[in-house]
mmCIF file of C-alpha atoms in Angstrom:
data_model
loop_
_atom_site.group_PDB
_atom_site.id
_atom_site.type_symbol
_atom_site.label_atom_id
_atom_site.label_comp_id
_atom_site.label_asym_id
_atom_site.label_seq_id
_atom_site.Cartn_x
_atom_site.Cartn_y
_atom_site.Cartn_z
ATOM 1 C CA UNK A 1 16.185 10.049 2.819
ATOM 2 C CA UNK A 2 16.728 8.672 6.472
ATOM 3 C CA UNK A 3 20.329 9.245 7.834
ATOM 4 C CA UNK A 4 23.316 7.018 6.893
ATOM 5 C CA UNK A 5 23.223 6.124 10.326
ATOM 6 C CA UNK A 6 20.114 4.753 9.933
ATOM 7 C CA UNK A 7 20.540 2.549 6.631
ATOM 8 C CA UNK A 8 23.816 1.523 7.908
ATOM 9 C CA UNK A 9 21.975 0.027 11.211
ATOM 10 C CA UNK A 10 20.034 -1.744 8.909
ATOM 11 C CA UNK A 11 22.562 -3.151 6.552
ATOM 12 C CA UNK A 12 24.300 -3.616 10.181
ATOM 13 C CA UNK A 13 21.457 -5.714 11.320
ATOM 14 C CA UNK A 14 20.805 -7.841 8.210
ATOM 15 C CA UNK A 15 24.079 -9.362 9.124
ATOM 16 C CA UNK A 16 22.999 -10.476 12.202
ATOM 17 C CA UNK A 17 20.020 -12.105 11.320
ATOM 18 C CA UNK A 18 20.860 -13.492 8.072
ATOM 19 C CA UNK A 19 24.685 -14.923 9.141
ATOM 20 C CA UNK A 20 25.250 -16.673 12.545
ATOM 21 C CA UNK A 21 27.118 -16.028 15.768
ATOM 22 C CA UNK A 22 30.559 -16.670 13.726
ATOM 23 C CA UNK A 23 30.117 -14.533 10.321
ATOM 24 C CA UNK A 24 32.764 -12.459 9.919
ATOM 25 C CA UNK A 25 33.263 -8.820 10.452
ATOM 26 C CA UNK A 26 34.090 -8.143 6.882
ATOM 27 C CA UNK A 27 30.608 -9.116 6.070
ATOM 28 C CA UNK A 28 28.823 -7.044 8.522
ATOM 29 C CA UNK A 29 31.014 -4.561 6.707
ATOM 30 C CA UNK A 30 30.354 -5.635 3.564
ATOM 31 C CA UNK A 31 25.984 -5.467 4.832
ATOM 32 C CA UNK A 32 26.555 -2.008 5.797
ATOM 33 C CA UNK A 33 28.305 -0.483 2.822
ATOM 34 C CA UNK A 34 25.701 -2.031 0.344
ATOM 35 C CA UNK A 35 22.545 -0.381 2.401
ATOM 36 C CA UNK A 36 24.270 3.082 2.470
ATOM 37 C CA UNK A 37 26.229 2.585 -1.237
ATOM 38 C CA UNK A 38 22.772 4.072 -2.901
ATOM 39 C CA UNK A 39 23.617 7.500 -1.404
ATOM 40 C CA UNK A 40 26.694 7.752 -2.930
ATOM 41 C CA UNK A 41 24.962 9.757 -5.373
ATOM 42 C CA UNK A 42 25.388 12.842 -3.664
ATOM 43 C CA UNK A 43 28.834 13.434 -4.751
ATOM 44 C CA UNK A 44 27.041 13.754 -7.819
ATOM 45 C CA UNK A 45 26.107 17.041 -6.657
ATOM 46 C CA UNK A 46 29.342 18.613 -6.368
ATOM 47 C CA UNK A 47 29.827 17.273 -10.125
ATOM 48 C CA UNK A 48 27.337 19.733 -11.056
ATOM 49 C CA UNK A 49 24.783 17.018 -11.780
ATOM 50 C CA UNK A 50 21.139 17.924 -11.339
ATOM 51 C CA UNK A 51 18.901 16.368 -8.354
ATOM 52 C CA UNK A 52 16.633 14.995 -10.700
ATOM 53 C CA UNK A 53 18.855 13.975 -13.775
ATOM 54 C CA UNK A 54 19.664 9.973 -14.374
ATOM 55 C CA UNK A 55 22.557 9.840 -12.208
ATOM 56 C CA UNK A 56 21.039 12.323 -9.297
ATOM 57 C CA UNK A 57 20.428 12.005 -6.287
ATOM 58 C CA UNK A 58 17.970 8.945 -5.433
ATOM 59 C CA UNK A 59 18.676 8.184 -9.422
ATOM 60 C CA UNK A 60 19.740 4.995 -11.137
ATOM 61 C CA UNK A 61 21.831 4.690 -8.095
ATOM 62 C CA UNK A 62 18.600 3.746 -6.195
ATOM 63 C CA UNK A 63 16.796 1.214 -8.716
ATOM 64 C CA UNK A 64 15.915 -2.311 -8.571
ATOM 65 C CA UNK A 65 19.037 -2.648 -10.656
ATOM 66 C CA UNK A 66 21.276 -0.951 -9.318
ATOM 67 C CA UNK A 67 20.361 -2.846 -6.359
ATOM 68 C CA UNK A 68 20.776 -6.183 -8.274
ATOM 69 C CA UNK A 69 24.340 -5.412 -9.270
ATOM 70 C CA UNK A 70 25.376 -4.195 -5.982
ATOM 71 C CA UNK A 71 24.144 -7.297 -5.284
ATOM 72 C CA UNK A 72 25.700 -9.735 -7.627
ATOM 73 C CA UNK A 73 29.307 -7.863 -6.784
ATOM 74 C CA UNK A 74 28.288 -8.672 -2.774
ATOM 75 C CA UNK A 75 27.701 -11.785 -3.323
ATOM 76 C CA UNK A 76 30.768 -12.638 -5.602
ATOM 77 C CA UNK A 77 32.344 -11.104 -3.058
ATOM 78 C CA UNK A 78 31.350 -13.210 -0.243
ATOM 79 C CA UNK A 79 31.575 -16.390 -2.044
ATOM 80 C CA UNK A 80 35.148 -15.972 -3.257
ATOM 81 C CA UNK A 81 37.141 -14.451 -0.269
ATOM 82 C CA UNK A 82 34.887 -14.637 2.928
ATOM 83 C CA UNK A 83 35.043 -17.739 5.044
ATOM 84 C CA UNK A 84 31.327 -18.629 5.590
ATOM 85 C CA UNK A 85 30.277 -22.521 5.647
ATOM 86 C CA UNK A 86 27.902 -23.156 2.647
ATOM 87 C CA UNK A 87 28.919 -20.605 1.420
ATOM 88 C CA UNK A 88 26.567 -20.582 -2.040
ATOM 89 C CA UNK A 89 26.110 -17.497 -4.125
ATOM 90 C CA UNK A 90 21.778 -17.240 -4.326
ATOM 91 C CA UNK A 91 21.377 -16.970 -1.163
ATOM 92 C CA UNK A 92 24.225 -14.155 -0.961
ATOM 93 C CA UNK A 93 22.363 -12.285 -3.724
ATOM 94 C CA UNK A 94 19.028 -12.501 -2.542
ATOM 95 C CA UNK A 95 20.564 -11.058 0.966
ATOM 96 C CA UNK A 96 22.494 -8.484 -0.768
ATOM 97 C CA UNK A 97 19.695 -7.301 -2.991
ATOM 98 C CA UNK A 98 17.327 -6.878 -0.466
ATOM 99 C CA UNK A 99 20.093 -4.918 2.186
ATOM 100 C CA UNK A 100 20.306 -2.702 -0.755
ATOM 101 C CA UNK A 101 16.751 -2.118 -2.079
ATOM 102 C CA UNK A 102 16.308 -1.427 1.861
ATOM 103 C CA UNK A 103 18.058 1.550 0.876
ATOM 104 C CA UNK A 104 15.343 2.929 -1.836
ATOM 105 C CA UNK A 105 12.529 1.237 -0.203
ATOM 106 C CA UNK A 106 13.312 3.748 3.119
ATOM 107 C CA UNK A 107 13.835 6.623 0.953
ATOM 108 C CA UNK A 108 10.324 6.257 -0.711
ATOM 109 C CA UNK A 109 8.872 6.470 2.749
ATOM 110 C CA UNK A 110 9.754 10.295 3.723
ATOM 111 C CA UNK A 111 8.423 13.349 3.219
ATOM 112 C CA UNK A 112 10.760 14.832 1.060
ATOM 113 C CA UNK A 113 12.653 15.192 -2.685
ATOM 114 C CA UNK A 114 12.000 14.131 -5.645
ATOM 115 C CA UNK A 115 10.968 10.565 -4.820
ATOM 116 C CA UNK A 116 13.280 7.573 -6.227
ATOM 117 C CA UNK A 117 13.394 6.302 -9.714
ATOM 118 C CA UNK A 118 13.080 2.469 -8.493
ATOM 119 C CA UNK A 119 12.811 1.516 -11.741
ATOM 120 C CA UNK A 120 15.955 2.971 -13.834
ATOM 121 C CA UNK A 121 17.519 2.799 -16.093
ATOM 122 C CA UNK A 122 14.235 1.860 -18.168
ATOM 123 C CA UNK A 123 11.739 4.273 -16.252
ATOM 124 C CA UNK A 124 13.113 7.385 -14.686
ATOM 125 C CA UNK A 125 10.276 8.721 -12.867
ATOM 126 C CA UNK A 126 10.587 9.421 -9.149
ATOM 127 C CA UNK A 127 8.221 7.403 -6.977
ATOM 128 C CA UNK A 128 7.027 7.569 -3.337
ATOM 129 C CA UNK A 129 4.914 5.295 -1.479
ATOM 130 C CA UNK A 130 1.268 6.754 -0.795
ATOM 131 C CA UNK A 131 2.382 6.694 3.486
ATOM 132 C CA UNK A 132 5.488 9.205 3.938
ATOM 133 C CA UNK A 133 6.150 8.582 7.860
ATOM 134 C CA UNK A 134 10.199 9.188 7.933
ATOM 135 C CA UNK A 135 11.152 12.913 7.896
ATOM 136 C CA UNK A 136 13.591 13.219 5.073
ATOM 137 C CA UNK A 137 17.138 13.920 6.258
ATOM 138 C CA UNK A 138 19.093 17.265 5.409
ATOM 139 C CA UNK A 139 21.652 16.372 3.374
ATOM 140 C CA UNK A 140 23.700 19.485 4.950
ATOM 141 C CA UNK A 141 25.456 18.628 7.803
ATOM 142 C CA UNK A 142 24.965 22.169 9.556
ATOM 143 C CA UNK A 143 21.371 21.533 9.551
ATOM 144 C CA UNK A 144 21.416 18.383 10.773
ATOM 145 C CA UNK A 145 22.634 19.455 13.994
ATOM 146 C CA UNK A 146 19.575 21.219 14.519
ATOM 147 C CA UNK A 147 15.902 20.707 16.170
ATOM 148 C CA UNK A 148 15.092 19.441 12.241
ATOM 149 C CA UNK A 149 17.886 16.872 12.575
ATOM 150 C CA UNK A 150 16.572 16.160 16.163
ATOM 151 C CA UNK A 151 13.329 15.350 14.368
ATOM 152 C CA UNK A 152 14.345 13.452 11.611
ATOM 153 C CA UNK A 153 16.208 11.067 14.223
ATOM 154 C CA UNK A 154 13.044 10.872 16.397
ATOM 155 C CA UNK A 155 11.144 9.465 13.225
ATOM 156 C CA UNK A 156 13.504 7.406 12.413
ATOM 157 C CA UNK A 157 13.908 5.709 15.715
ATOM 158 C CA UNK A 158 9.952 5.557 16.224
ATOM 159 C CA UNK A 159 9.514 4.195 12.334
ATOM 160 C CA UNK A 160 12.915 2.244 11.370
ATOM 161 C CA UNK A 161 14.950 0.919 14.400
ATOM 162 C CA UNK A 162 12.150 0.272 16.982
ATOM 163 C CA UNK A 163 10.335 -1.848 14.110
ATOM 164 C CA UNK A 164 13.682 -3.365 13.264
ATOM 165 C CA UNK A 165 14.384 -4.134 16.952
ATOM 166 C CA UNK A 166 11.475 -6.317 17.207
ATOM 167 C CA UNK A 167 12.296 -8.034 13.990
ATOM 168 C CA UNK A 168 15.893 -8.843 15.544
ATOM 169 C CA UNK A 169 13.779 -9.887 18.957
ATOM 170 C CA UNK A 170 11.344 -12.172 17.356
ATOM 171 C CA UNK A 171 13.687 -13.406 15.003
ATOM 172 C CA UNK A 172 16.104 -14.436 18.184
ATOM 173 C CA UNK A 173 13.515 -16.033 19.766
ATOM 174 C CA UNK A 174 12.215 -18.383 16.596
ATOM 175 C CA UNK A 175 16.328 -18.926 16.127
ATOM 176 C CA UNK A 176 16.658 -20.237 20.065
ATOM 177 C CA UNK A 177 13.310 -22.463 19.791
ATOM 178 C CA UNK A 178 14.608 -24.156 16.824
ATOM 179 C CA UNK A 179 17.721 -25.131 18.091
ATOM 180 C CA UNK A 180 15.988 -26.858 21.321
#
């Protein structure tokens, strides 16, 4: 998996680019918890559940639908108590379910685990994608203060956030044009 830091910068950055200049901070908040929520599974670990049993690690809790009610709950959410101008709940969904899948799509791009079962609770087999570019991250903290963590940050930044930066760039750029 890449770091919580990274899948929060992208839930972070969602925000930006899907909301303008005025959304609130409880929705940036609201971005970053649903593209990090997926690795709440790892509790599961101290609960004596297995790494590759249904509710795992990069289990149900990464599938399309998990994603989708993660989703519908964000949304709800949004609609009900944020203050956001057309404020209308497909649009929030959509948002929300693709901040969150962000979450398993990333995952199935490292080099590491069992792969994610995108397509729970009716298939549980662990996928990757055929390209694995992002080192996976230790999920010990201890060894992710070391060269390997050093590593996994390096990919991450070269693979994730520079890509991500440009998106934000281009995407500023289109936004000012169309306002002239």
């Amino acid at each position: 998996m890449p770091t919580i830091i990274t899948h929060g910068i992208v839930g972070y950055s969602g925000s930006r680019i899907f909301s303008d200049k005025q959304q609130s901070v409880k929705f940036a908040l609201l971005s970053t918890l649903c593209s990090i929520i997926p690795d709440f599974d790892a509790i599961s670990f101290k609960l004596g559940v297995k790494y590759g049993d249904f509710f795992g690690h990069r289990g149900f809790s990464h599938s399309i639908v998990f994603a989708a009610i993660i989703a519908f709950i964000a949304a709800g959410i949004t609609v009900r108590y944020f203050k956001v101008k057309n404020c209308k709940f497909w649009p929030f969904f959509i948002y929300f379910f693709i901040i969150t899948i962000s979450h398993s799509i990333l995952d199935a791009f490292t080099d590491g685990g069992l792969g994610v079962a995108l397509f729970s609770p009716f298939d549980n087999t662990r996928y990757f994608f055929p390209f694995h570019p992002i080192r996976v991250a230790p999920i010990s903290i201890f060894r992710f203060f070391s060269i390997n963590g050093v590593l996994v940050l390096l990919s991450e930044l070269l693979w994730i956030w520079l890509p991500l930066l440009v998106i934000i760039k281009l995407y500023g750029k289109y936004k000012i044009k169309q306002n002239h």
